[in-house]
PDB file of C-alpha atoms in Angstrom:
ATOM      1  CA  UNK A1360     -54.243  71.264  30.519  1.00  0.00           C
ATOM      2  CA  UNK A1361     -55.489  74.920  31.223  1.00  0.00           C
ATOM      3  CA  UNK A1362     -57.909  76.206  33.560  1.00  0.00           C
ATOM      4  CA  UNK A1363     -61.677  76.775  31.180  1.00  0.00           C
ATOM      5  CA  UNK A1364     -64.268  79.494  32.744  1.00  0.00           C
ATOM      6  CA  UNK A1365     -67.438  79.537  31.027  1.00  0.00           C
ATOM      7  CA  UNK A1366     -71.186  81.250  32.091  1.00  0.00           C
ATOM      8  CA  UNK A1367     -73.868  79.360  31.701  1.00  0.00           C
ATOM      9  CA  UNK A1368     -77.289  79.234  33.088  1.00  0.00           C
ATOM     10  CA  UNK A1369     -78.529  75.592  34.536  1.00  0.00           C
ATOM     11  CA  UNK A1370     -81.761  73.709  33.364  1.00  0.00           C
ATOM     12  CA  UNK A1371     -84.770  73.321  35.643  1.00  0.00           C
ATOM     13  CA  UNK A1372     -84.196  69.498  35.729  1.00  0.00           C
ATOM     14  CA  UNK A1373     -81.890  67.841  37.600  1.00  0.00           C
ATOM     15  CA  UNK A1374     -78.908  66.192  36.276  1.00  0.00           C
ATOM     16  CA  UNK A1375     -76.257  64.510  37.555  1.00  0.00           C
ATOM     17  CA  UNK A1376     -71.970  63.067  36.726  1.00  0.00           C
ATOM     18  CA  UNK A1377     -68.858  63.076  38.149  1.00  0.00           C
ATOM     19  CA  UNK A1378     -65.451  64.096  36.410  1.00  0.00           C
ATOM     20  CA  UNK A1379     -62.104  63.669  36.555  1.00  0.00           C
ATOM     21  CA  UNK A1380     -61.379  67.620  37.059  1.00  0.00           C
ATOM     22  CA  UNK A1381     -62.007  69.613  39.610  1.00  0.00           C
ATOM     23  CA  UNK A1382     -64.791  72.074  39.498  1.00  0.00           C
ATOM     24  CA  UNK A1383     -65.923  75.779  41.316  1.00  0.00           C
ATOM     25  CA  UNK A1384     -69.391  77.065  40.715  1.00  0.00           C
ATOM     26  CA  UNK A1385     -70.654  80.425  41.890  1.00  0.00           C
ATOM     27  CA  UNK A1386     -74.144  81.774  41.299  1.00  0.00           C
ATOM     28  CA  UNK A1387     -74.141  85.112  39.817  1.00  0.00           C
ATOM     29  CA  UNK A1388     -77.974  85.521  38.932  1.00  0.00           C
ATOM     30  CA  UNK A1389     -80.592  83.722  40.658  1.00  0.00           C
ATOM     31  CA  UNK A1390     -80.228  80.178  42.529  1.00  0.00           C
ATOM     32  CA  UNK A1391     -79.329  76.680  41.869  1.00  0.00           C
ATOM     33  CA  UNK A1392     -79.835  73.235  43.827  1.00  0.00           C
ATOM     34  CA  UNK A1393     -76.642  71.275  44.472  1.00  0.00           C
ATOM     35  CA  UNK A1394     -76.035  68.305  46.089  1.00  0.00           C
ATOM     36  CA  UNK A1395     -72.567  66.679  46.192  1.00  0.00           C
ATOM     37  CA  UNK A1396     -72.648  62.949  47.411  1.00  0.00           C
ATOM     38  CA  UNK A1397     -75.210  63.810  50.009  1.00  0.00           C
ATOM     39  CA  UNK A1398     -74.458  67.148  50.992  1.00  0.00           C
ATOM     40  CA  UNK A1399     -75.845  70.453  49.601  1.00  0.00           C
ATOM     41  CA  UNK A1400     -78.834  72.738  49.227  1.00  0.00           C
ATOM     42  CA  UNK A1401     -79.564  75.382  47.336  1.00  0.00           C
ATOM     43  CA  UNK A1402     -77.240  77.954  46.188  1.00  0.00           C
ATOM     44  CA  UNK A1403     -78.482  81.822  46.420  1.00  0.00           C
ATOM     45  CA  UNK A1404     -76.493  84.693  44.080  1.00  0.00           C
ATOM     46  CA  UNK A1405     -72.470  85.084  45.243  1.00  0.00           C
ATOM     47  CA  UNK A1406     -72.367  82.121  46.458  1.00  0.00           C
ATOM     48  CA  UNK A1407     -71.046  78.947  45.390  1.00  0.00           C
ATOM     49  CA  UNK A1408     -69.909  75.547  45.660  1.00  0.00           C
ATOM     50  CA  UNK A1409     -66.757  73.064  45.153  1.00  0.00           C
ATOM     51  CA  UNK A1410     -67.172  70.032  43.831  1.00  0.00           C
ATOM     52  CA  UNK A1411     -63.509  67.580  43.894  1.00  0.00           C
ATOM     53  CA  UNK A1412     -62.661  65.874  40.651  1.00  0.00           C
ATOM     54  CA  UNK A1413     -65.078  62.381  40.496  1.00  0.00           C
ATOM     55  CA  UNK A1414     -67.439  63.433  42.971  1.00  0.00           C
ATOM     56  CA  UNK A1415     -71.136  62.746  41.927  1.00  0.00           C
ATOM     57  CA  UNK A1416     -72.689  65.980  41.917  1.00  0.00           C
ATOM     58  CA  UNK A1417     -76.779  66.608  41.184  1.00  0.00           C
ATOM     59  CA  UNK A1418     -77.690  70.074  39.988  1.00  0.00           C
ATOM     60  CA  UNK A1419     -80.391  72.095  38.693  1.00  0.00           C
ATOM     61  CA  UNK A1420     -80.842  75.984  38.213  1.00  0.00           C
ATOM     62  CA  UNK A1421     -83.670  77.824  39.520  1.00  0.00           C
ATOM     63  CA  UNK A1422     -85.954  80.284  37.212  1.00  0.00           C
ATOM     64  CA  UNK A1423     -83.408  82.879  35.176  1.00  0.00           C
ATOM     65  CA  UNK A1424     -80.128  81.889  36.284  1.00  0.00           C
ATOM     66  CA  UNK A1425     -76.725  82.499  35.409  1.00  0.00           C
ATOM     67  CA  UNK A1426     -73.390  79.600  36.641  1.00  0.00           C
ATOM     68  CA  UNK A1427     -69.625  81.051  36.474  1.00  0.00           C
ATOM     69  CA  UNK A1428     -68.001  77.587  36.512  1.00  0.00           C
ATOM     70  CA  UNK A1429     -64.237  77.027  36.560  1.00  0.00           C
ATOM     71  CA  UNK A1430     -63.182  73.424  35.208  1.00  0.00           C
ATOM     72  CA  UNK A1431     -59.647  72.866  36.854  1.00  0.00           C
ATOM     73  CA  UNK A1432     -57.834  69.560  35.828  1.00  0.00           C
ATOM     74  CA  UNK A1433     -55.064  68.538  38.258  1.00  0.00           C
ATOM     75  CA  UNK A1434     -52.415  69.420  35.785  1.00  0.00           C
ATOM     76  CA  UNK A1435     -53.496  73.061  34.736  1.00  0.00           C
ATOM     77  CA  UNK A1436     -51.479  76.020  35.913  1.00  0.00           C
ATOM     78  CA  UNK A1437     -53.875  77.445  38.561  1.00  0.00           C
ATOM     79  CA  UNK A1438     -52.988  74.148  40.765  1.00  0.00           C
ATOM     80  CA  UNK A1439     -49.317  73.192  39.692  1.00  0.00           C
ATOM     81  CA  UNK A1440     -46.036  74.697  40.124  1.00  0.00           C
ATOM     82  CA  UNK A1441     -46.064  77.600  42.574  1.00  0.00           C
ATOM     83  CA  UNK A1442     -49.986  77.888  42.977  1.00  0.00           C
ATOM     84  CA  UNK A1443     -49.746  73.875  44.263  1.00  0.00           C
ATOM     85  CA  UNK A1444     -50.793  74.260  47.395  1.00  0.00           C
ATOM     86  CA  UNK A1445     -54.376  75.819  46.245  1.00  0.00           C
ATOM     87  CA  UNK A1446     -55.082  71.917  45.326  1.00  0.00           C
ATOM     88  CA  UNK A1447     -56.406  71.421  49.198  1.00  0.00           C
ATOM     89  CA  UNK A1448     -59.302  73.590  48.536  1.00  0.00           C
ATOM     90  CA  UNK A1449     -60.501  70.549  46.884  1.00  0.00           C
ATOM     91  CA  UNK A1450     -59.951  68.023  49.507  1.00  0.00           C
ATOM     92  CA  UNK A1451     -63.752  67.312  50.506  1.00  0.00           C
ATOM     93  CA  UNK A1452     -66.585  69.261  48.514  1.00  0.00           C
ATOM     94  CA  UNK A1453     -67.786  72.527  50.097  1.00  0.00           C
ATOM     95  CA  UNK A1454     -70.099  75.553  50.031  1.00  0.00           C
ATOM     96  CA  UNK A1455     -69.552  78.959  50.543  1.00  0.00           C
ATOM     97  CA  UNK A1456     -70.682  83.235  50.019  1.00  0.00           C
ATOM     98  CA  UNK A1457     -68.419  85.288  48.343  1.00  0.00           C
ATOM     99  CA  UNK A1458     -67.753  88.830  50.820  1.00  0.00           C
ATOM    100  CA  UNK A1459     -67.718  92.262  49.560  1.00  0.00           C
ATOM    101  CA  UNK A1460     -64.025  91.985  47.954  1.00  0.00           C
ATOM    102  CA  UNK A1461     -64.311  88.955  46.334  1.00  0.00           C
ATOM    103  CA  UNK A1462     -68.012  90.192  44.970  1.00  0.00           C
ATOM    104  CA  UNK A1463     -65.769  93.093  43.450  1.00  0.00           C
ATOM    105  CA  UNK A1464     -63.075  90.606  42.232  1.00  0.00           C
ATOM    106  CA  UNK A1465     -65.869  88.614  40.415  1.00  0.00           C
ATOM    107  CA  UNK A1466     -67.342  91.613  38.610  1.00  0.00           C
ATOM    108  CA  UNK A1467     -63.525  91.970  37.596  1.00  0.00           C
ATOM    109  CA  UNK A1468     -62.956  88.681  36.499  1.00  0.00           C
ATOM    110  CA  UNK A1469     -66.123  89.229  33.825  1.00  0.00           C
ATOM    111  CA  UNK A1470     -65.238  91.970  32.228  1.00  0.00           C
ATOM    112  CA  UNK A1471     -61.531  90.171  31.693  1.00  0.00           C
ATOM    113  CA  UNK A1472     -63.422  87.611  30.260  1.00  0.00           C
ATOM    114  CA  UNK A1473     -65.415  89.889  28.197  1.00  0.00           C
ATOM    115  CA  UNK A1474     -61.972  91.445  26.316  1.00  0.00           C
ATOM    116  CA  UNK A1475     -61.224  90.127  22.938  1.00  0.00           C
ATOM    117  CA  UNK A1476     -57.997  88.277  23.672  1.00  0.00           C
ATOM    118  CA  UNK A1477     -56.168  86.684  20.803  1.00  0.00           C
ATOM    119  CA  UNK A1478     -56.450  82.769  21.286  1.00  0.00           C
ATOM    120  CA  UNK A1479     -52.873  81.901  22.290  1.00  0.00           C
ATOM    121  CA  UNK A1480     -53.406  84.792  25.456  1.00  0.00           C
ATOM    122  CA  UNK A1481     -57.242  83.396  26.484  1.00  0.00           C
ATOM    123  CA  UNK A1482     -55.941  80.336  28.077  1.00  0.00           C
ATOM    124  CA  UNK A1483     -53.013  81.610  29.914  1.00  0.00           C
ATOM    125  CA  UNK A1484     -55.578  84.601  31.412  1.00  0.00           C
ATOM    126  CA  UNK A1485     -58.023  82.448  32.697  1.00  0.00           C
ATOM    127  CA  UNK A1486     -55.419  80.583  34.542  1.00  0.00           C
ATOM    128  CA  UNK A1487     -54.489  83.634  36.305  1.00  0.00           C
ATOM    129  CA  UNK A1488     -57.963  84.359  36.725  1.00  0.00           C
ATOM    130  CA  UNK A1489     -58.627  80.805  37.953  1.00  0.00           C
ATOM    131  CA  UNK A1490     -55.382  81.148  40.484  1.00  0.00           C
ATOM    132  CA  UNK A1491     -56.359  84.798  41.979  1.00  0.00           C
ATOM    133  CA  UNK A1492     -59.656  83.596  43.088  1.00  0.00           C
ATOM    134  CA  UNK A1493     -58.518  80.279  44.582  1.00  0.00           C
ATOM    135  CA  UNK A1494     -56.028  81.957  46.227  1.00  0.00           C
ATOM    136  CA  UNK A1495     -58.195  84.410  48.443  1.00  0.00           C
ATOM    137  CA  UNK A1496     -60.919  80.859  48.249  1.00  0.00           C
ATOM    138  CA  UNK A1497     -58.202  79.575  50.690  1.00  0.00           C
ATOM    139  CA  UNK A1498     -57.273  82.493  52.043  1.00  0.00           C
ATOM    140  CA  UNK A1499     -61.260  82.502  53.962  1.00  0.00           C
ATOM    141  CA  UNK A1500     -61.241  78.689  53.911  1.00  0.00           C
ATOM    142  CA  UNK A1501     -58.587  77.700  54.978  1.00  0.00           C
ATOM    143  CA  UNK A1502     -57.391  75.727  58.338  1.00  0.00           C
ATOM    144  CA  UNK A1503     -57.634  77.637  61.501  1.00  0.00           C
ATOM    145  CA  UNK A1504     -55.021  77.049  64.248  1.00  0.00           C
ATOM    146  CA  UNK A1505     -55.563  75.299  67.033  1.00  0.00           C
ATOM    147  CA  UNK A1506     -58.606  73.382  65.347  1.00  0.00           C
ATOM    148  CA  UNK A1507     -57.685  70.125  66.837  1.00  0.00           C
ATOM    149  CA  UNK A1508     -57.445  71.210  70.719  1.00  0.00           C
ATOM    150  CA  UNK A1509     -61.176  71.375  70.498  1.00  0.00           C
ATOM    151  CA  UNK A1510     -63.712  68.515  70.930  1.00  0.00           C
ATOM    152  CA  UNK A1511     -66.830  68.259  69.978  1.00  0.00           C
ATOM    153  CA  UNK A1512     -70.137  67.239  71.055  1.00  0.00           C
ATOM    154  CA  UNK A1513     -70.875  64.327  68.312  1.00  0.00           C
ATOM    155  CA  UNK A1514     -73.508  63.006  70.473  1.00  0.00           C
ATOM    156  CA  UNK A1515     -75.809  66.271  69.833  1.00  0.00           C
ATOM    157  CA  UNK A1516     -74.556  66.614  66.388  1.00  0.00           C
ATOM    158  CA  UNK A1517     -75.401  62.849  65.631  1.00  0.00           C
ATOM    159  CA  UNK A1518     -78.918  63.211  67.023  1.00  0.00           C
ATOM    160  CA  UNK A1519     -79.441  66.554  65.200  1.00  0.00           C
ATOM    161  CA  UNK A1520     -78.414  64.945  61.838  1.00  0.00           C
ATOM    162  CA  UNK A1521     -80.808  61.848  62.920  1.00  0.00           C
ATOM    163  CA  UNK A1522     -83.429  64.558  63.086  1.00  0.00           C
ATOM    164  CA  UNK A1523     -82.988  66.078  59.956  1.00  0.00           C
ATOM    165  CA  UNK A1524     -81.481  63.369  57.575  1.00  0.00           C
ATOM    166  CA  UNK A1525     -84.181  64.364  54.979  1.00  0.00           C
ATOM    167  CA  UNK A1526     -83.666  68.495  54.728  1.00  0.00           C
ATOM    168  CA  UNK A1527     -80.710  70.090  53.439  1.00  0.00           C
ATOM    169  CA  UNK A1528     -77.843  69.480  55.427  1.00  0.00           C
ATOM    170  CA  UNK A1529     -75.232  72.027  55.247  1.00  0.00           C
ATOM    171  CA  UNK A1530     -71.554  72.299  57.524  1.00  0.00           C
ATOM    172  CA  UNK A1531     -73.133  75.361  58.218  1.00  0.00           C
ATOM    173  CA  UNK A1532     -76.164  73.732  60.084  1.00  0.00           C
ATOM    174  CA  UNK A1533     -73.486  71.637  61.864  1.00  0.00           C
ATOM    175  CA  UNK A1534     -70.837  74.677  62.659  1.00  0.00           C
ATOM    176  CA  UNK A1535     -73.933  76.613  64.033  1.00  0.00           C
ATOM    177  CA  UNK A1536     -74.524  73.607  66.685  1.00  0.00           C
ATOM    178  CA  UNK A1537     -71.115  74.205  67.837  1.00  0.00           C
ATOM    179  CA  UNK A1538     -70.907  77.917  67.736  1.00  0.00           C
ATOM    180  CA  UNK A1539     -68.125  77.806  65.349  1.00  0.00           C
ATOM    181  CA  UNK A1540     -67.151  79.222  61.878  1.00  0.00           C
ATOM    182  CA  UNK A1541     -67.512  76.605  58.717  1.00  0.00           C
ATOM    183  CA  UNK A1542     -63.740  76.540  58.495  1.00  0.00           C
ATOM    184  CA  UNK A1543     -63.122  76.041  61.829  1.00  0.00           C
ATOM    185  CA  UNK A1544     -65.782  73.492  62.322  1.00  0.00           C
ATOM    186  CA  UNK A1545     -64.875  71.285  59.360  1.00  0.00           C
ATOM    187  CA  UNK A1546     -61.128  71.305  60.853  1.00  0.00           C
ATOM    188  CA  UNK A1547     -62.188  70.189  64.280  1.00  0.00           C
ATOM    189  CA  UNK A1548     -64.415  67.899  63.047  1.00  0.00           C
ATOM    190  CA  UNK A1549     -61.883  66.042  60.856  1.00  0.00           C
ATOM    191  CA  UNK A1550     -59.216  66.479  63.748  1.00  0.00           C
ATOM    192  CA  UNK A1551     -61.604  64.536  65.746  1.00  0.00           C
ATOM    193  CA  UNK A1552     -63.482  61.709  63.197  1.00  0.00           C
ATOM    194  CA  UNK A1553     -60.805  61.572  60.210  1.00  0.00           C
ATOM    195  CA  UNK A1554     -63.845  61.997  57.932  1.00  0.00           C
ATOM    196  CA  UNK A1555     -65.013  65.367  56.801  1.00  0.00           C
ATOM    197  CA  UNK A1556     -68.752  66.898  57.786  1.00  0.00           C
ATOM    198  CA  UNK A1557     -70.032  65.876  54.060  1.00  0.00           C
ATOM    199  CA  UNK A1558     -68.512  61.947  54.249  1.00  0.00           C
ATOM    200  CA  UNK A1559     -69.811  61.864  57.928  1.00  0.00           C
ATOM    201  CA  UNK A1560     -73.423  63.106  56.617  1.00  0.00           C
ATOM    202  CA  UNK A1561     -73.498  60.677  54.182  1.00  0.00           C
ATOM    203  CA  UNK A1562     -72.476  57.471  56.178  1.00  0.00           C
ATOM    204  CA  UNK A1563     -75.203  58.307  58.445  1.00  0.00           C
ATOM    205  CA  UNK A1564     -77.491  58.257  55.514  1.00  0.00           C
ATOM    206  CA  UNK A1565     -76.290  55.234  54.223  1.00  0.00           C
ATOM    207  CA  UNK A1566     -76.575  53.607  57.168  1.00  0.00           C
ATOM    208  CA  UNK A1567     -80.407  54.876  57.804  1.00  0.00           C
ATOM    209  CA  UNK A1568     -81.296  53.989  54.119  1.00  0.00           C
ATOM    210  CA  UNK A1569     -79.487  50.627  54.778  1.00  0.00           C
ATOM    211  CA  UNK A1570     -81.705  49.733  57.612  1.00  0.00           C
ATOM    212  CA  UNK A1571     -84.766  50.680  56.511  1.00  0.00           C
ATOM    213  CA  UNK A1572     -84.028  48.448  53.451  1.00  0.00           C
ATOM    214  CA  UNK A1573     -83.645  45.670  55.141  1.00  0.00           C
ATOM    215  CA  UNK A1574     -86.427  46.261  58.165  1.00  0.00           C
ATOM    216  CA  UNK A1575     -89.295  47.627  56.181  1.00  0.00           C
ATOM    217  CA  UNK A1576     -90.722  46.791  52.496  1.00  0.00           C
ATOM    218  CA  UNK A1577     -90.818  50.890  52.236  1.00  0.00           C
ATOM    219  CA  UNK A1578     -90.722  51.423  47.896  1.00  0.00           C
ATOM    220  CA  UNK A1579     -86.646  52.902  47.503  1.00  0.00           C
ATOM    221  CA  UNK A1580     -87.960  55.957  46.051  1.00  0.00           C
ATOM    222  CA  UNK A1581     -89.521  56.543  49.432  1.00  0.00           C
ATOM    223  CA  UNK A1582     -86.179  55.630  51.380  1.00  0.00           C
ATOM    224  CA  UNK A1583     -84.163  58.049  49.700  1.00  0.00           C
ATOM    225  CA  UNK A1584     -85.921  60.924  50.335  1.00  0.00           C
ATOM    226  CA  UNK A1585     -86.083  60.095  53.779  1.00  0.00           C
ATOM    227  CA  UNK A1586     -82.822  59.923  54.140  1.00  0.00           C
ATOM    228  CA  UNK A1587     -81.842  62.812  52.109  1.00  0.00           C
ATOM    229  CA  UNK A1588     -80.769  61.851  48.556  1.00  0.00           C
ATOM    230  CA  UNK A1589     -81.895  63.705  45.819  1.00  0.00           C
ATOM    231  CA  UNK A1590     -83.652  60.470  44.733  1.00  0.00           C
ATOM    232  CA  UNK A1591     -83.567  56.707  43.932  1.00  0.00           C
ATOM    233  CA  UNK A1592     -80.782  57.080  41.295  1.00  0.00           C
ATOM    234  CA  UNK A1593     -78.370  59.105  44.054  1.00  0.00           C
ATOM    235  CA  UNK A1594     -79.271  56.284  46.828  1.00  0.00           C
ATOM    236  CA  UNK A1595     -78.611  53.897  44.395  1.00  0.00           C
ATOM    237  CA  UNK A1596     -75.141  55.152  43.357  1.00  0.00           C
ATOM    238  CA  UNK A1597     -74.183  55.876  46.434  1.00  0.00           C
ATOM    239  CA  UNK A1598     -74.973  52.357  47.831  1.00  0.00           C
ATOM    240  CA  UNK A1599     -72.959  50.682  45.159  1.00  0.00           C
ATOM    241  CA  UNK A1600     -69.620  52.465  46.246  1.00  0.00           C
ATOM    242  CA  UNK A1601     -70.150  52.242  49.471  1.00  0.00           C
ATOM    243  CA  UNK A1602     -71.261  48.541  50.020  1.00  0.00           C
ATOM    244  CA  UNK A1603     -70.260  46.956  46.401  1.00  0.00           C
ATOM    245  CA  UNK A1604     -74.623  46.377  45.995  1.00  0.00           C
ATOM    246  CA  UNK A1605     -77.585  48.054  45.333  1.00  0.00           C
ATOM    247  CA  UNK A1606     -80.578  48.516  47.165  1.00  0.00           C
ATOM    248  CA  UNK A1607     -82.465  46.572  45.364  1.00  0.00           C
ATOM    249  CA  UNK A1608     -80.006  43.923  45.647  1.00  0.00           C
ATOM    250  CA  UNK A1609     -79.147  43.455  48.954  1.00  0.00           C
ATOM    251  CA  UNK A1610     -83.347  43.350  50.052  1.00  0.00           C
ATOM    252  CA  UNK A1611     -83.612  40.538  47.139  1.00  0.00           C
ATOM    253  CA  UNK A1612     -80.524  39.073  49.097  1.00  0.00           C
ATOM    254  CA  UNK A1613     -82.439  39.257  52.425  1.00  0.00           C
ATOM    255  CA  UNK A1614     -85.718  37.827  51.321  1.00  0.00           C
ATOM    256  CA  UNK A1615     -86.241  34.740  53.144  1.00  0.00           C
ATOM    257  CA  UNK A1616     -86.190  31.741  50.518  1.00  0.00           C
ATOM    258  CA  UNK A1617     -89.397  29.746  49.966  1.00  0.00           C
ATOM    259  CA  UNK A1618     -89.224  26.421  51.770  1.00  0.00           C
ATOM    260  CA  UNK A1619     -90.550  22.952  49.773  1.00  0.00           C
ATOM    261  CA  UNK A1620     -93.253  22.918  51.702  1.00  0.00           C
ATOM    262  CA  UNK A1621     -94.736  26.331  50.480  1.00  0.00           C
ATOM    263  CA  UNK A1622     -93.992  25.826  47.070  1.00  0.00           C
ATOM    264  CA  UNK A1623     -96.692  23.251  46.511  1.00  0.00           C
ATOM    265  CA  UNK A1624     -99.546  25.487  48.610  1.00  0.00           C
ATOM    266  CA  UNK A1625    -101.818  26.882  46.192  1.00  0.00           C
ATOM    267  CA  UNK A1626    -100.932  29.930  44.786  1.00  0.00           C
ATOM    268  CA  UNK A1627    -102.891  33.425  45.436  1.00  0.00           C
ATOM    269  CA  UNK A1628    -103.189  36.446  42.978  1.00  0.00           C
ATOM    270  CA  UNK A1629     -99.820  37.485  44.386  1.00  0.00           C
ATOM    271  CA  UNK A1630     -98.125  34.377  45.689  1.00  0.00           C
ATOM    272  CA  UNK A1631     -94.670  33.617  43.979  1.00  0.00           C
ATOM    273  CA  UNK A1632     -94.308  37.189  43.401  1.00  0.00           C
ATOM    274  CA  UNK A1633     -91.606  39.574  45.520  1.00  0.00           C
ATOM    275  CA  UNK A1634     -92.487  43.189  44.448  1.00  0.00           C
ATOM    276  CA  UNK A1635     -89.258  45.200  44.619  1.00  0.00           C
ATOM    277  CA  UNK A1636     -89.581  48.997  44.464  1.00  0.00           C
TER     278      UNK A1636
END
C-alpha cells in the first residue's frame, strides 16, 4: 500500500485510537497536545511526533492549527525494498524539531503536494516524498556510537520521574538530567534497561496508579491525572494491556468481602453499598 500525506488541522477536543500503520505528524501552524501511551506534551510549529503502528495515541490541536501527517503502512514503498531500514525510526514513539534544512525541505514537500499530478503519478510522489524525509528523520535520530559504554544514573532519573509523574514528561526532560542529546540518551538508556524512555515512563505510572488503587479509595479520574494520563479512559486502557484488568476491577477484586456476621447488622444510608469511581 502507498505512503498518504494529507494537511489537516486537529479539533480542540481530545481524541484518541491506535492503527495498524505507522504514522509522522509535524505541526506546521500553531500547536497540538500529544500523548502516546504515556508520553508526550504539546507540540509547538516544526515540530513533530512519531507514533508506531497500534500505539494508542491522544491528540488535540490548539487554536488555528494546521497537521502534515504521513500514514505509512509496513508494506508501502517509503519502508520496503531499499528504503527498509527507515522502518527503525518507528521502533518506540518519539518527538522531535525539525532544523533549518529540513524546515526548507518541508516548505518543498508542500508545494509538491500542491502540483496537479495525474492520479497514477500522486501516489508514487508521495512515497518519495514520504522516503526523503524519513531518511534525513534518521539521519538526526539515529543511534550514536558508543551509546552503550555509558551508564546512567537511574536512581536520579527514577526519583525525578517520581517527582513529576503528573506534568509532561518528555526524553528530553530525561536527556537533560544526563547532559546528553535525545538520541543519545534514548540509546543509552535502552543499552542499559532494554525498555525505551517512553515504556520506562509508563511502567512507572502504572505502577503509581496501581498502588494508589489499591491503598487509597482516591475516585480513578483523580489517579490518572496524578499519574500522568490524559485521563480515566487512557489509565484505563493502559491498565488492561498491561495487567489483563481494569482499575475498576482489580479495587472491586481487593475489597474485603462482607463476613456473615455483618450482613445481618442493620443497614445505614450507605451500608451494602461499595462506591467505585
Amino acid at each position: 500500500m502507498p505512503s498518504i500525506i494529507r494537511q489537516i488541522p486537529l479539533a480542540s477536543a481530545t481524541h484518541h485510537h491506535s492503527h495498524d500503520f505507522h504514522q509522522i505528524v509535524i505541526t506546521l501552524r500553531g500547536s497540538s497536545e500529544f500523548e502516546i501511551e504515556g508520553l508526550g506534551g504539546r507540540v509547538n510549529a516544526f515540530s513533530g511526533c512519531i507514533v508506531p503502528a497500534n500505539h494508542e495515541h491522544y491528540y488535540s490541536g490548539n487554536g488555528h492549527n494546521r497537521q502534515l501527517i504521513l500514514d505509512l503502512p509496513e508494506d508501502a514503498p517509503a519502508l520496503t525494498g531499499e528504503n527498509r531500514e527507515l522502518v527503525a525510526l518507528f521502533d518506540a514513539p518519539r518527538f522531535f524539531a525539525l532544523d533549518n534544512a529540513l524546515r526548507h525541505y518541508l516548505a518543498f514537500m508542500e508545494s509538491e503536494l500542491a502540483q496537479d499530478f495525474d492520479t497514477s503519478d500522486v501516489s508514487f510522489q508521495q512515497d518519495r516524498l514520504a522516503a526523503t524525509l524519513l531518511g534525513s528523520l534518521k539521519a538526526r535520530l539515529g543511534t550514536t556510537q558508543g551509546a552503550a559504554q555509558q551508564r546512567l544514573d537511574l536512581s536520579r532519573i527514577d526519583r525525578f520521574i517520581r517527582q513529576h509523574l503528573a506534568d509532561e514528561l518528555r526524553v528530553a526532560d530525561l536527556a537533560r538530567l544526563a547532559c546528553l542529546s535525545e538520541a543519545h540518551f534514548s540509546d543509552c538508556f535502552r543499552a542499559q534497561t532494554g525498555l525505551s524512555p517512553w515504556q520506562y515512563v509508563k511502567r512507572q505510572r502504572l505502577h503509581a496508579a496501581r498502588q494508589l488503587i489499591l491503598q487509597s479509595r482516591l475516585p480513578l479520574t483523580d489517579i490518572a491525572i496524578q499519574t500522568g494520563f490524559a485521563n480515566q479512559s487512557a489509565l484505563s486502557h493502559a491498565f488492561r494491556r498491561s495487567y489483563g484488568l481494569s482499575p475498576r476491577k482489580l479495587r472491586q477484586c481487593d475489597a474485603p468481602p462482607v463476613t456473615a456476621n455483618a450482613s445481618k447488622r442493620p443497614l445505614g444510608p450507605l451500608a451494602g453499598q461499595q462506591k467505585l469511581h
